[in-house]
PDB file of C-alpha atoms in Angstrom:
ATOM      1  CA  UNK A  85     -43.763  52.272 -28.467  1.00  0.00           C
ATOM      2  CA  UNK A  86     -45.123  48.726 -28.140  1.00  0.00           C
ATOM      3  CA  UNK A  87     -44.237  48.667 -24.433  1.00  0.00           C
ATOM      4  CA  UNK A  88     -46.174  51.926 -23.884  1.00  0.00           C
ATOM      5  CA  UNK A  89     -49.254  50.527 -25.618  1.00  0.00           C
ATOM      6  CA  UNK A  90     -49.094  47.335 -23.534  1.00  0.00           C
ATOM      7  CA  UNK A  91     -48.729  49.411 -20.370  1.00  0.00           C
ATOM      8  CA  UNK A  92     -51.757  51.588 -21.192  1.00  0.00           C
ATOM      9  CA  UNK A  93     -53.928  48.580 -22.098  1.00  0.00           C
ATOM     10  CA  UNK A  94     -52.909  46.785 -18.895  1.00  0.00           C
ATOM     11  CA  UNK A  95     -53.661  49.760 -16.634  1.00  0.00           C
ATOM     12  CA  UNK A  96     -56.947  50.753 -18.308  1.00  0.00           C
ATOM     13  CA  UNK A  97     -58.122  47.148 -18.460  1.00  0.00           C
ATOM     14  CA  UNK A  98     -57.240  46.547 -14.820  1.00  0.00           C
ATOM     15  CA  UNK A  99     -59.029  49.689 -13.618  1.00  0.00           C
ATOM     16  CA  UNK A 100     -62.173  48.941 -15.654  1.00  0.00           C
ATOM     17  CA  UNK A 101     -62.240  45.432 -14.219  1.00  0.00           C
ATOM     18  CA  UNK A 102     -62.028  46.777 -10.645  1.00  0.00           C
ATOM     19  CA  UNK A 103     -64.668  49.455 -11.267  1.00  0.00           C
ATOM     20  CA  UNK A 104     -67.118  46.838 -12.554  1.00  0.00           C
ATOM     21  CA  UNK A 105     -66.631  44.815  -9.349  1.00  0.00           C
ATOM     22  CA  UNK A 106     -68.407  47.473  -7.243  1.00  0.00           C
ATOM     23  CA  UNK A 107     -70.601  45.878  -4.595  1.00  0.00           C
ATOM     24  CA  UNK A 108     -71.947  48.784  -2.570  1.00  0.00           C
ATOM     25  CA  UNK A 109     -73.334  52.059  -3.878  1.00  0.00           C
ATOM     26  CA  UNK A 110     -70.749  54.814  -3.521  1.00  0.00           C
ATOM     27  CA  UNK A 111     -70.502  58.305  -4.967  1.00  0.00           C
ATOM     28  CA  UNK A 112     -67.646  58.953  -7.410  1.00  0.00           C
ATOM     29  CA  UNK A 113     -66.573  55.334  -7.094  1.00  0.00           C
ATOM     30  CA  UNK A 114     -64.542  55.234 -10.390  1.00  0.00           C
ATOM     31  CA  UNK A 115     -62.522  58.289  -9.327  1.00  0.00           C
ATOM     32  CA  UNK A 116     -61.826  56.746  -5.920  1.00  0.00           C
ATOM     33  CA  UNK A 117     -60.585  53.506  -7.513  1.00  0.00           C
ATOM     34  CA  UNK A 118     -58.280  55.531  -9.767  1.00  0.00           C
ATOM     35  CA  UNK A 119     -57.088  57.429  -6.689  1.00  0.00           C
ATOM     36  CA  UNK A 120     -56.255  54.208  -4.824  1.00  0.00           C
ATOM     37  CA  UNK A 121     -54.410  52.948  -7.914  1.00  0.00           C
ATOM     38  CA  UNK A 122     -52.401  56.192  -8.114  1.00  0.00           C
ATOM     39  CA  UNK A 123     -51.610  55.838  -4.424  1.00  0.00           C
ATOM     40  CA  UNK A 124     -50.295  52.312  -4.975  1.00  0.00           C
ATOM     41  CA  UNK A 125     -48.198  53.258  -7.987  1.00  0.00           C
ATOM     42  CA  UNK A 126     -46.755  56.468  -6.467  1.00  0.00           C
ATOM     43  CA  UNK A 127     -42.946  56.269  -6.175  1.00  0.00           C
ATOM     44  CA  UNK A 128     -40.403  58.186  -4.150  1.00  0.00           C
ATOM     45  CA  UNK A 129     -36.762  57.982  -5.198  1.00  0.00           C
ATOM     46  CA  UNK A 130     -34.032  57.990  -2.564  1.00  0.00           C
ATOM     47  CA  UNK A 131     -30.399  57.778  -3.717  1.00  0.00           C
ATOM     48  CA  UNK A 132     -31.621  56.584  -7.095  1.00  0.00           C
ATOM     49  CA  UNK A 133     -33.739  53.770  -5.589  1.00  0.00           C
ATOM     50  CA  UNK A 134     -37.516  53.883  -6.163  1.00  0.00           C
ATOM     51  CA  UNK A 135     -39.557  53.232  -3.016  1.00  0.00           C
ATOM     52  CA  UNK A 136     -43.345  52.475  -2.931  1.00  0.00           C
ATOM     53  CA  UNK A 137     -44.165  55.457  -0.723  1.00  0.00           C
ATOM     54  CA  UNK A 138     -47.771  55.673  -1.898  1.00  0.00           C
ATOM     55  CA  UNK A 139     -48.556  52.087  -0.905  1.00  0.00           C
ATOM     56  CA  UNK A 140     -46.889  52.590   2.481  1.00  0.00           C
ATOM     57  CA  UNK A 141     -49.109  55.641   3.056  1.00  0.00           C
ATOM     58  CA  UNK A 142     -52.145  53.537   2.101  1.00  0.00           C
ATOM     59  CA  UNK A 143     -51.228  50.865   4.655  1.00  0.00           C
ATOM     60  CA  UNK A 144     -50.640  53.410   7.418  1.00  0.00           C
ATOM     61  CA  UNK A 145     -53.461  55.915   6.982  1.00  0.00           C
ATOM     62  CA  UNK A 146     -56.265  54.653   4.763  1.00  0.00           C
ATOM     63  CA  UNK A 147     -59.179  52.754   6.328  1.00  0.00           C
ATOM     64  CA  UNK A 148     -62.036  52.628   3.780  1.00  0.00           C
ATOM     65  CA  UNK A 149     -65.456  51.460   5.015  1.00  0.00           C
ATOM     66  CA  UNK A 150     -67.213  50.835   1.693  1.00  0.00           C
ATOM     67  CA  UNK A 151     -66.010  48.522  -1.107  1.00  0.00           C
ATOM     68  CA  UNK A 152     -62.991  47.780   1.070  1.00  0.00           C
ATOM     69  CA  UNK A 153     -61.726  44.752  -0.881  1.00  0.00           C
ATOM     70  CA  UNK A 154     -61.940  46.491  -4.246  1.00  0.00           C
ATOM     71  CA  UNK A 155     -60.073  49.558  -3.005  1.00  0.00           C
ATOM     72  CA  UNK A 156     -57.387  47.329  -1.494  1.00  0.00           C
ATOM     73  CA  UNK A 157     -57.108  45.522  -4.809  1.00  0.00           C
ATOM     74  CA  UNK A 158     -56.736  48.882  -6.623  1.00  0.00           C
ATOM     75  CA  UNK A 159     -53.879  49.884  -4.318  1.00  0.00           C
ATOM     76  CA  UNK A 160     -52.229  46.473  -4.738  1.00  0.00           C
ATOM     77  CA  UNK A 161     -52.713  46.723  -8.506  1.00  0.00           C
ATOM     78  CA  UNK A 162     -50.911  50.070  -8.368  1.00  0.00           C
ATOM     79  CA  UNK A 163     -48.114  48.450  -6.337  1.00  0.00           C
ATOM     80  CA  UNK A 164     -47.774  45.685  -8.935  1.00  0.00           C
ATOM     81  CA  UNK A 165     -47.484  48.278 -11.714  1.00  0.00           C
ATOM     82  CA  UNK A 166     -44.925  50.143  -9.561  1.00  0.00           C
ATOM     83  CA  UNK A 167     -42.826  46.973  -9.222  1.00  0.00           C
ATOM     84  CA  UNK A 168     -43.011  46.290 -12.967  1.00  0.00           C
ATOM     85  CA  UNK A 169     -42.155  49.851 -14.014  1.00  0.00           C
ATOM     86  CA  UNK A 170     -39.666  50.848 -11.296  1.00  0.00           C
ATOM     87  CA  UNK A 171     -37.882  47.577 -10.548  1.00  0.00           C
ATOM     88  CA  UNK A 172     -38.439  44.765 -13.045  1.00  0.00           C
ATOM     89  CA  UNK A 173     -38.293  46.814 -16.271  1.00  0.00           C
ATOM     90  CA  UNK A 174     -35.046  48.723 -15.451  1.00  0.00           C
ATOM     91  CA  UNK A 175     -33.330  45.512 -14.340  1.00  0.00           C
ATOM     92  CA  UNK A 176     -34.473  43.689 -17.487  1.00  0.00           C
ATOM     93  CA  UNK A 177     -33.369  46.553 -19.750  1.00  0.00           C
ATOM     94  CA  UNK A 178     -30.004  46.752 -17.962  1.00  0.00           C
ATOM     95  CA  UNK A 179     -29.417  43.012 -18.323  1.00  0.00           C
ATOM     96  CA  UNK A 180     -30.353  43.123 -22.007  1.00  0.00           C
ATOM     97  CA  UNK A 181     -28.178  46.128 -22.816  1.00  0.00           C
ATOM     98  CA  UNK A 182     -25.269  44.800 -20.741  1.00  0.00           C
ATOM     99  CA  UNK A 183     -25.229  41.428 -22.460  1.00  0.00           C
ATOM    100  CA  UNK A 184     -22.034  40.449 -24.244  1.00  0.00           C
ATOM    101  CA  UNK A 185     -22.276  40.744 -28.021  1.00  0.00           C
ATOM    102  CA  UNK A 186     -20.030  38.447 -30.047  1.00  0.00           C
ATOM    103  CA  UNK A 187     -18.862  38.895 -33.639  1.00  0.00           C
ATOM    104  CA  UNK A 188     -17.096  36.002 -35.308  1.00  0.00           C
ATOM    105  CA  UNK A 189     -14.176  37.461 -37.223  1.00  0.00           C
ATOM    106  CA  UNK A 190     -10.643  36.364 -38.049  1.00  0.00           C
ATOM    107  CA  UNK A 191      -7.719  38.786 -38.002  1.00  0.00           C
ATOM    108  CA  UNK A 192      -4.703  37.653 -39.994  1.00  0.00           C
ATOM    109  CA  UNK A 193      -1.834  39.943 -38.978  1.00  0.00           C
ATOM    110  CA  UNK A 194      -1.004  43.220 -37.262  1.00  0.00           C
ATOM    111  CA  UNK A 195       0.853  44.139 -40.460  1.00  0.00           C
ATOM    112  CA  UNK A 196      -2.189  43.799 -42.748  1.00  0.00           C
ATOM    113  CA  UNK A 197      -5.119  44.769 -40.527  1.00  0.00           C
ATOM    114  CA  UNK A 198      -7.321  47.599 -41.825  1.00  0.00           C
ATOM    115  CA  UNK A 199      -8.335  49.411 -38.650  1.00  0.00           C
ATOM    116  CA  UNK A 200     -10.931  51.565 -40.415  1.00  0.00           C
ATOM    117  CA  UNK A 201     -12.705  48.431 -41.656  1.00  0.00           C
ATOM    118  CA  UNK A 202     -12.585  46.902 -38.176  1.00  0.00           C
ATOM    119  CA  UNK A 203     -14.149  50.039 -36.726  1.00  0.00           C
ATOM    120  CA  UNK A 204     -16.863  50.008 -39.388  1.00  0.00           C
ATOM    121  CA  UNK A 205     -17.599  46.358 -38.612  1.00  0.00           C
ATOM    122  CA  UNK A 206     -18.074  47.104 -34.911  1.00  0.00           C
ATOM    123  CA  UNK A 207     -20.135  50.276 -35.321  1.00  0.00           C
ATOM    124  CA  UNK A 208     -22.455  48.636 -37.838  1.00  0.00           C
ATOM    125  CA  UNK A 209     -23.036  45.688 -35.518  1.00  0.00           C
ATOM    126  CA  UNK A 210     -23.891  48.114 -32.705  1.00  0.00           C
ATOM    127  CA  UNK A 211     -25.983  50.291 -35.071  1.00  0.00           C
ATOM    128  CA  UNK A 212     -23.932  53.375 -34.267  1.00  0.00           C
ATOM    129  CA  UNK A 213     -22.971  56.385 -36.347  1.00  0.00           C
ATOM    130  CA  UNK A 214     -19.157  56.438 -36.592  1.00  0.00           C
ATOM    131  CA  UNK A 215     -19.002  60.233 -36.520  1.00  0.00           C
ATOM    132  CA  UNK A 216     -20.769  60.407 -33.129  1.00  0.00           C
ATOM    133  CA  UNK A 217     -18.521  57.945 -31.295  1.00  0.00           C
ATOM    134  CA  UNK A 218     -15.373  58.740 -29.316  1.00  0.00           C
ATOM    135  CA  UNK A 219     -12.414  56.427 -28.731  1.00  0.00           C
ATOM    136  CA  UNK A 220     -10.644  55.691 -25.460  1.00  0.00           C
ATOM    137  CA  UNK A 221      -7.759  53.366 -24.504  1.00  0.00           C
ATOM    138  CA  UNK A 222      -6.772  51.608 -27.716  1.00  0.00           C
ATOM    139  CA  UNK A 223      -4.263  48.783 -27.213  1.00  0.00           C
ATOM    140  CA  UNK A 224      -2.752  46.105 -29.465  1.00  0.00           C
ATOM    141  CA  UNK A 225      -0.012  43.609 -28.634  1.00  0.00           C
ATOM    142  CA  UNK A 226       1.629  41.498 -31.330  1.00  0.00           C
ATOM    143  CA  UNK A 227       4.704  39.381 -31.974  1.00  0.00           C
ATOM    144  CA  UNK A 228       7.661  40.019 -34.267  1.00  0.00           C
ATOM    145  CA  UNK A 229       5.942  37.961 -36.975  1.00  0.00           C
ATOM    146  CA  UNK A 230       2.814  40.140 -36.752  1.00  0.00           C
ATOM    147  CA  UNK A 231       0.613  37.703 -34.831  1.00  0.00           C
ATOM    148  CA  UNK A 232      -1.910  39.649 -32.740  1.00  0.00           C
ATOM    149  CA  UNK A 233      -1.904  38.501 -29.109  1.00  0.00           C
ATOM    150  CA  UNK A 234      -4.183  41.163 -27.654  1.00  0.00           C
ATOM    151  CA  UNK A 235      -6.461  43.800 -29.152  1.00  0.00           C
ATOM    152  CA  UNK A 236      -8.945  46.031 -27.355  1.00  0.00           C
ATOM    153  CA  UNK A 237     -10.383  49.512 -27.292  1.00  0.00           C
ATOM    154  CA  UNK A 238     -13.239  51.419 -25.724  1.00  0.00           C
ATOM    155  CA  UNK A 239     -15.861  53.648 -27.314  1.00  0.00           C
ATOM    156  CA  UNK A 240     -18.187  56.281 -25.902  1.00  0.00           C
ATOM    157  CA  UNK A 241     -21.391  57.742 -27.258  1.00  0.00           C
ATOM    158  CA  UNK A 242     -23.482  60.551 -25.784  1.00  0.00           C
ATOM    159  CA  UNK A 243     -27.264  60.461 -25.708  1.00  0.00           C
ATOM    160  CA  UNK A 244     -29.663  62.555 -23.601  1.00  0.00           C
ATOM    161  CA  UNK A 245     -26.798  63.806 -21.387  1.00  0.00           C
ATOM    162  CA  UNK A 246     -25.788  60.222 -20.560  1.00  0.00           C
ATOM    163  CA  UNK A 247     -22.937  58.157 -21.941  1.00  0.00           C
ATOM    164  CA  UNK A 248     -22.980  54.715 -23.525  1.00  0.00           C
ATOM    165  CA  UNK A 249     -19.705  52.913 -22.900  1.00  0.00           C
ATOM    166  CA  UNK A 250     -18.582  50.023 -25.107  1.00  0.00           C
ATOM    167  CA  UNK A 251     -15.678  47.722 -24.332  1.00  0.00           C
ATOM    168  CA  UNK A 252     -14.354  45.844 -27.400  1.00  0.00           C
ATOM    169  CA  UNK A 253     -12.025  42.894 -26.881  1.00  0.00           C
ATOM    170  CA  UNK A 254     -10.688  40.562 -29.574  1.00  0.00           C
ATOM    171  CA  UNK A 255      -9.953  36.946 -28.597  1.00  0.00           C
ATOM    172  CA  UNK A 256      -7.451  35.308 -30.913  1.00  0.00           C
ATOM    173  CA  UNK A 257      -8.214  31.776 -29.696  1.00  0.00           C
ATOM    174  CA  UNK A 258     -11.951  32.154 -30.354  1.00  0.00           C
ATOM    175  CA  UNK A 259     -11.438  34.331 -33.451  1.00  0.00           C
ATOM    176  CA  UNK A 260     -14.159  36.713 -32.337  1.00  0.00           C
ATOM    177  CA  UNK A 261     -14.881  40.119 -30.884  1.00  0.00           C
ATOM    178  CA  UNK A 262     -16.707  40.356 -27.581  1.00  0.00           C
ATOM    179  CA  UNK A 263     -18.441  43.654 -26.837  1.00  0.00           C
ATOM    180  CA  UNK A 264     -19.951  44.756 -23.535  1.00  0.00           C
ATOM    181  CA  UNK A 265     -22.018  47.886 -22.890  1.00  0.00           C
ATOM    182  CA  UNK A 266     -22.782  49.995 -19.838  1.00  0.00           C
ATOM    183  CA  UNK A 267     -24.292  53.412 -19.010  1.00  0.00           C
ATOM    184  CA  UNK A 268     -22.667  56.309 -17.194  1.00  0.00           C
ATOM    185  CA  UNK A 269     -24.192  59.591 -16.061  1.00  0.00           C
ATOM    186  CA  UNK A 270     -20.866  61.450 -16.216  1.00  0.00           C
ATOM    187  CA  UNK A 271     -17.688  61.234 -18.292  1.00  0.00           C
ATOM    188  CA  UNK A 272     -15.643  64.350 -17.667  1.00  0.00           C
ATOM    189  CA  UNK A 273     -13.033  63.669 -20.380  1.00  0.00           C
ATOM    190  CA  UNK A 274     -15.549  63.001 -23.166  1.00  0.00           C
ATOM    191  CA  UNK A 275     -14.994  66.342 -24.942  1.00  0.00           C
ATOM    192  CA  UNK A 276     -11.234  65.697 -25.122  1.00  0.00           C
ATOM    193  CA  UNK A 277     -11.524  62.288 -26.806  1.00  0.00           C
ATOM    194  CA  UNK A 278     -10.864  61.695 -30.490  1.00  0.00           C
ATOM    195  CA  UNK A 279     -13.564  60.609 -32.929  1.00  0.00           C
ATOM    196  CA  UNK A 280     -13.232  56.874 -33.444  1.00  0.00           C
ATOM    197  CA  UNK A 281     -13.366  57.044 -37.237  1.00  0.00           C
ATOM    198  CA  UNK A 282     -10.760  59.813 -37.374  1.00  0.00           C
ATOM    199  CA  UNK A 283      -8.431  57.910 -35.041  1.00  0.00           C
ATOM    200  CA  UNK A 284      -8.461  54.702 -37.090  1.00  0.00           C
ATOM    201  CA  UNK A 285      -7.985  56.600 -40.346  1.00  0.00           C
ATOM    202  CA  UNK A 286      -4.752  58.026 -38.927  1.00  0.00           C
ATOM    203  CA  UNK A 287      -3.705  54.689 -37.445  1.00  0.00           C
ATOM    204  CA  UNK A 288      -4.079  53.117 -40.897  1.00  0.00           C
ATOM    205  CA  UNK A 289      -1.361  55.455 -42.209  1.00  0.00           C
ATOM    206  CA  UNK A 290       1.268  53.762 -40.046  1.00  0.00           C
ATOM    207  CA  UNK A 291       3.352  51.000 -41.614  1.00  0.00           C
ATOM    208  CA  UNK A 292       3.384  48.726 -38.590  1.00  0.00           C
ATOM    209  CA  UNK A 293       5.745  46.211 -40.171  1.00  0.00           C
ATOM    210  CA  UNK A 294       8.396  48.844 -40.933  1.00  0.00           C
ATOM    211  CA  UNK A 295       7.985  50.318 -37.439  1.00  0.00           C
ATOM    212  CA  UNK A 296       8.474  46.865 -35.922  1.00  0.00           C
ATOM    213  CA  UNK A 297      11.592  46.089 -37.958  1.00  0.00           C
ATOM    214  CA  UNK A 298      13.114  49.441 -36.980  1.00  0.00           C
ATOM    215  CA  UNK A 299      12.769  48.604 -33.281  1.00  0.00           C
ATOM    216  CA  UNK A 300      14.847  45.428 -33.544  1.00  0.00           C
ATOM    217  CA  UNK A 301      14.203  41.900 -32.308  1.00  0.00           C
ATOM    218  CA  UNK A 302      11.896  41.546 -29.319  1.00  0.00           C
ATOM    219  CA  UNK A 303       9.333  38.942 -28.369  1.00  0.00           C
ATOM    220  CA  UNK A 304       6.450  41.411 -28.217  1.00  0.00           C
ATOM    221  CA  UNK A 305       5.429  44.861 -29.451  1.00  0.00           C
ATOM    222  CA  UNK A 306       2.630  47.257 -28.584  1.00  0.00           C
ATOM    223  CA  UNK A 307       0.517  50.076 -30.009  1.00  0.00           C
ATOM    224  CA  UNK A 308      -1.279  52.166 -27.426  1.00  0.00           C
ATOM    225  CA  UNK A 309      -3.274  55.374 -27.134  1.00  0.00           C
ATOM    226  CA  UNK A 310      -5.483  57.009 -24.520  1.00  0.00           C
ATOM    227  CA  UNK A 311      -7.400  58.692 -27.352  1.00  0.00           C
ATOM    228  CA  UNK A 312      -7.341  61.937 -25.410  1.00  0.00           C
ATOM    229  CA  UNK A 313      -6.118  65.281 -26.687  1.00  0.00           C
ATOM    230  CA  UNK A 314      -3.329  66.504 -24.416  1.00  0.00           C
ATOM    231  CA  UNK A 315      -0.051  68.368 -24.178  1.00  0.00           C
ATOM    232  CA  UNK A 316       2.873  66.430 -25.670  1.00  0.00           C
ATOM    233  CA  UNK A 317       6.575  67.187 -25.028  1.00  0.00           C
ATOM    234  CA  UNK A 318       8.352  63.802 -25.032  1.00  0.00           C
ATOM    235  CA  UNK A 319      11.261  64.546 -27.354  1.00  0.00           C
ATOM    236  CA  UNK A 320      12.972  61.298 -26.304  1.00  0.00           C
ATOM    237  CA  UNK A 321      10.099  59.241 -27.769  1.00  0.00           C
ATOM    238  CA  UNK A 322      10.966  60.083 -31.404  1.00  0.00           C
ATOM    239  CA  UNK A 323       7.741  62.021 -32.111  1.00  0.00           C
ATOM    240  CA  UNK A 324       6.362  62.155 -35.662  1.00  0.00           C
ATOM    241  CA  UNK A 325       3.579  64.256 -37.146  1.00  0.00           C
ATOM    242  CA  UNK A 326       0.826  62.627 -39.219  1.00  0.00           C
ATOM    243  CA  UNK A 327      -0.611  65.312 -41.472  1.00  0.00           C
ATOM    244  CA  UNK A 328      -2.246  65.279 -44.925  1.00  0.00           C
ATOM    245  CA  UNK A 329      -1.403  61.627 -45.382  1.00  0.00           C
ATOM    246  CA  UNK A 330       2.301  62.176 -44.711  1.00  0.00           C
ATOM    247  CA  UNK A 331       4.466  61.330 -41.693  1.00  0.00           C
ATOM    248  CA  UNK A 332       7.309  63.643 -40.711  1.00  0.00           C
ATOM    249  CA  UNK A 333       9.631  63.583 -37.718  1.00  0.00           C
ATOM    250  CA  UNK A 334       9.258  66.410 -35.219  1.00  0.00           C
ATOM    251  CA  UNK A 335      12.283  68.190 -33.813  1.00  0.00           C
ATOM    252  CA  UNK A 336      12.647  69.105 -30.158  1.00  0.00           C
ATOM    253  CA  UNK A 337      12.298  72.766 -31.141  1.00  0.00           C
ATOM    254  CA  UNK A 338       8.769  72.100 -32.403  1.00  0.00           C
ATOM    255  CA  UNK A 339       7.655  70.864 -28.987  1.00  0.00           C
ATOM    256  CA  UNK A 340       5.553  71.136 -26.902  1.00  0.00           C
ATOM    257  CA  UNK A 341       2.349  70.710 -28.877  1.00  0.00           C
ATOM    258  CA  UNK A 342      -1.274  69.885 -28.204  1.00  0.00           C
ATOM    259  CA  UNK A 343      -2.301  66.712 -30.035  1.00  0.00           C
ATOM    260  CA  UNK A 344      -3.668  63.195 -30.104  1.00  0.00           C
ATOM    261  CA  UNK A 345      -0.932  60.602 -30.200  1.00  0.00           C
ATOM    262  CA  UNK A 346      -0.290  56.904 -30.762  1.00  0.00           C
ATOM    263  CA  UNK A 347       2.604  55.258 -28.933  1.00  0.00           C
ATOM    264  CA  UNK A 348       4.488  52.348 -30.496  1.00  0.00           C
ATOM    265  CA  UNK A 349       7.125  50.435 -28.562  1.00  0.00           C
ATOM    266  CA  UNK A 350       8.714  47.069 -27.934  1.00  0.00           C
ATOM    267  CA  UNK A 351       8.233  45.089 -24.723  1.00  0.00           C
ATOM    268  CA  UNK A 352      11.378  43.887 -22.974  1.00  0.00           C
ATOM    269  CA  UNK A 353      11.084  41.090 -20.431  1.00  0.00           C
ATOM    270  CA  UNK A 354      12.451  42.249 -17.069  1.00  0.00           C
ATOM    271  CA  UNK A 355      11.488  39.391 -14.752  1.00  0.00           C
ATOM    272  CA  UNK A 356      10.057  35.901 -14.789  1.00  0.00           C
ATOM    273  CA  UNK A 357       8.530  33.668 -12.125  1.00  0.00           C
ATOM    274  CA  UNK A 358       8.003  29.917 -12.541  1.00  0.00           C
ATOM    275  CA  UNK A 359       6.266  27.205 -10.531  1.00  0.00           C
ATOM    276  CA  UNK A 360       7.837  23.952  -9.265  1.00  0.00           C
ATOM    277  CA  UNK A 361       7.306  22.316 -12.654  1.00  0.00           C
ATOM    278  CA  UNK A 362       9.134  25.120 -14.440  1.00  0.00           C
ATOM    279  CA  UNK A 363       6.012  26.661 -15.975  1.00  0.00           C
ATOM    280  CA  UNK A 364       5.988  30.451 -16.253  1.00  0.00           C
ATOM    281  CA  UNK A 365       3.317  31.862 -13.929  1.00  0.00           C
ATOM    282  CA  UNK A 366       4.227  35.557 -13.970  1.00  0.00           C
ATOM    283  CA  UNK A 367       6.295  37.878 -16.143  1.00  0.00           C
ATOM    284  CA  UNK A 368       7.395  41.483 -15.814  1.00  0.00           C
ATOM    285  CA  UNK A 369       7.702  43.666 -18.919  1.00  0.00           C
ATOM    286  CA  UNK A 370       9.005  47.131 -19.652  1.00  0.00           C
ATOM    287  CA  UNK A 371       8.415  49.340 -22.677  1.00  0.00           C
ATOM    288  CA  UNK A 372      11.449  50.276 -24.747  1.00  0.00           C
ATOM    289  CA  UNK A 373      12.352  51.863 -28.127  1.00  0.00           C
ATOM    290  CA  UNK A 374       9.428  54.280 -28.184  1.00  0.00           C
ATOM    291  CA  UNK A 375       8.190  56.025 -31.310  1.00  0.00           C
ATOM    292  CA  UNK A 376       5.122  58.251 -31.013  1.00  0.00           C
ATOM    293  CA  UNK A 377       2.881  59.430 -33.835  1.00  0.00           C
ATOM    294  CA  UNK A 378       0.905  62.652 -33.374  1.00  0.00           C
ATOM    295  CA  UNK A 379      -2.001  64.084 -35.346  1.00  0.00           C
ATOM    296  CA  UNK A 380      -4.181  67.203 -35.267  1.00  0.00           C
ATOM    297  CA  UNK A 381      -1.239  69.104 -33.824  1.00  0.00           C
ATOM    298  CA  UNK A 382      -1.617  72.597 -32.394  1.00  0.00           C
ATOM    299  CA  UNK A 383       1.612  74.379 -31.353  1.00  0.00           C
ATOM    300  CA  UNK A 384       1.862  75.575 -27.761  1.00  0.00           C
ATOM    301  CA  UNK A 385       3.581  78.912 -27.393  1.00  0.00           C
ATOM    302  CA  UNK A 386       6.168  79.222 -24.628  1.00  0.00           C
ATOM    303  CA  UNK A 387       4.916  81.244 -21.692  1.00  0.00           C
ATOM    304  CA  UNK A 388       6.777  84.490 -21.133  1.00  0.00           C
ATOM    305  CA  UNK A 389       8.552  85.035 -17.837  1.00  0.00           C
ATOM    306  CA  UNK A 390       7.627  88.161 -15.880  1.00  0.00           C
TER     307      UNK A 390
END
């Protein structure tokens, strides 16, 4: 709103100033000055890039004979407004919206974290409505003692047929969240993603400490989810159903189903590479002892053979 008012005042003030500079008598002079301004500000977009086509046309074809300097100034004034509106403003807005937002916050343990509260903290900081935001690619790594070593997820919001993408990353050494934002014109899987609030409410029902103990002793463990509703038929991954606040194991006969799911597993070290001083520079890991937790399950009927 304020930007629009400033824009109008700038344009009207600039045009009035040029009109008052008239030197030679000329019919319909104010309209001609406005016309030269419109010519200078006229934009043509090619592959999403705004080009000053109007000003180029002015340079190539217009040769005024009366009040030449003032008309040139009107066209240049239009070009300046074009540059501000079409180039400078979008770049400035993009840089502002893409800036990294930090939230100082200390997480104690993977065993005690309240994911719903963490989600509320993030959405409030970003001034978002939880019910309108979708979740994608949740990931958390932690040790056997519950120390979080990596935590991240992505969120998507839709507005005016465009998508706002948020990347949330927690840094344990800094004890803070860092959030980045970007815009996308398309996101084909958006309709299949789970609501962020709903996802974390179900994640909170898992007893992560008991799940970890059941997997045995490993140096690292992981929770992961794409956040996307899809067909699930991995009987070997010990699937469980989260429903009405209860968790029940699914039998192979109950599969396949359509659902959202959260994978939990341990990470087993498969390879290790060290430098000349014996410092580890690269490690290879493999997931093992999988247990998956499904929610919002819809049974998939077996297709009949013909």
